[in-house]
Amino acid sequence: ALDYMNLALKKNPRVAIFHKNLALAYEGMNRLTEAISHWKTVTALAPESSPLAIEASNRLIHLSKKN
């Protein structure tokens, strides 16, 4: 699944939802550094105050406590 997500991201690197999907996948695999990187990208790409940006900010807070 990661291969397909990365392929989609390579074709469309500015799509926040692709970064979200990868962040969640990396979290599930306990690859927190990679997850954090993608969540940060989501916050940069998603419109401010959008549900996606809020979710990304919340996940970053949660992961910073784990990391």
Coordinates of C-alpha atoms in Angstrom, one line a residue:
A1 CA 0.0 0.0 0.0
L2 CA 2.9 2.4 0.8
D3 CA 4.2 2.0 -2.7
Y4 CA 0.9 3.2 -4.2
M5 CA 0.6 6.1 -1.8
N6 CA 4.2 7.2 -2.6
L7 CA 3.5 6.9 -6.3
A8 CA 0.4 9.1 -6.0
L9 CA 2.4 11.6 -3.9
K10 CA 5.2 11.7 -6.5
K11 CA 2.6 12.6 -9.2
N12 CA 0.8 15.1 -7.0
P13 CA 3.1 16.3 -4.1
R14 CA 0.8 19.2 -3.1
V15 CA -2.2 17.1 -2.3
A16 CA -2.6 17.2 1.5
I17 CA -4.8 14.1 1.7
F18 CA -2.0 12.0 0.2
H19 CA 0.3 13.2 3.0
K20 CA -2.4 12.5 5.6
N21 CA -2.7 8.9 4.3
L22 CA 1.1 8.4 4.5
A23 CA 1.2 9.9 7.9
L24 CA -1.4 7.5 9.2
A25 CA 0.3 4.6 7.6
Y26 CA 3.7 5.5 9.1
E27 CA 2.1 6.0 12.5
G28 CA 0.6 2.5 12.3
M29 CA 4.1 1.2 11.6
N30 CA 5.5 3.2 14.4
R31 CA 7.7 5.2 12.0
L32 CA 7.0 8.4 13.9
T33 CA 9.7 10.6 12.3
E34 CA 8.2 10.0 8.9
A35 CA 4.7 10.4 10.2
I36 CA 5.5 13.7 11.7
S37 CA 7.1 14.9 8.5
H38 CA 4.0 14.2 6.5
W39 CA 1.7 15.7 9.2
K40 CA 3.8 18.9 9.0
T41 CA 3.3 19.0 5.2
V42 CA -0.4 18.6 5.7
T43 CA -0.5 21.7 7.9
A44 CA 1.4 23.6 5.3
L45 CA -0.8 22.5 2.4
A46 CA -4.3 22.4 4.0
P47 CA -6.3 25.6 4.3
E48 CA -6.0 27.1 7.8
S49 CA -8.8 26.1 10.2
S50 CA -9.9 23.3 7.8
P51 CA -10.8 20.0 9.4
L52 CA -7.7 18.5 7.8
A53 CA -5.4 21.1 9.2
I54 CA -6.9 20.8 12.6
E55 CA -6.5 17.0 12.5
A56 CA -2.9 17.4 11.4
S57 CA -2.2 19.8 14.3
N58 CA -3.8 17.5 16.8
R59 CA -1.8 14.5 15.5
L60 CA 1.5 16.5 15.7
I61 CA 0.7 17.3 19.4
H62 CA -0.1 13.7 20.1
L63 CA 3.1 12.4 18.4
S64 CA 5.3 15.0 20.0
K65 CA 4.3 13.5 23.4
K66 CA 5.3 10.0 22.1
N67 CA 8.5 10.9 20.4

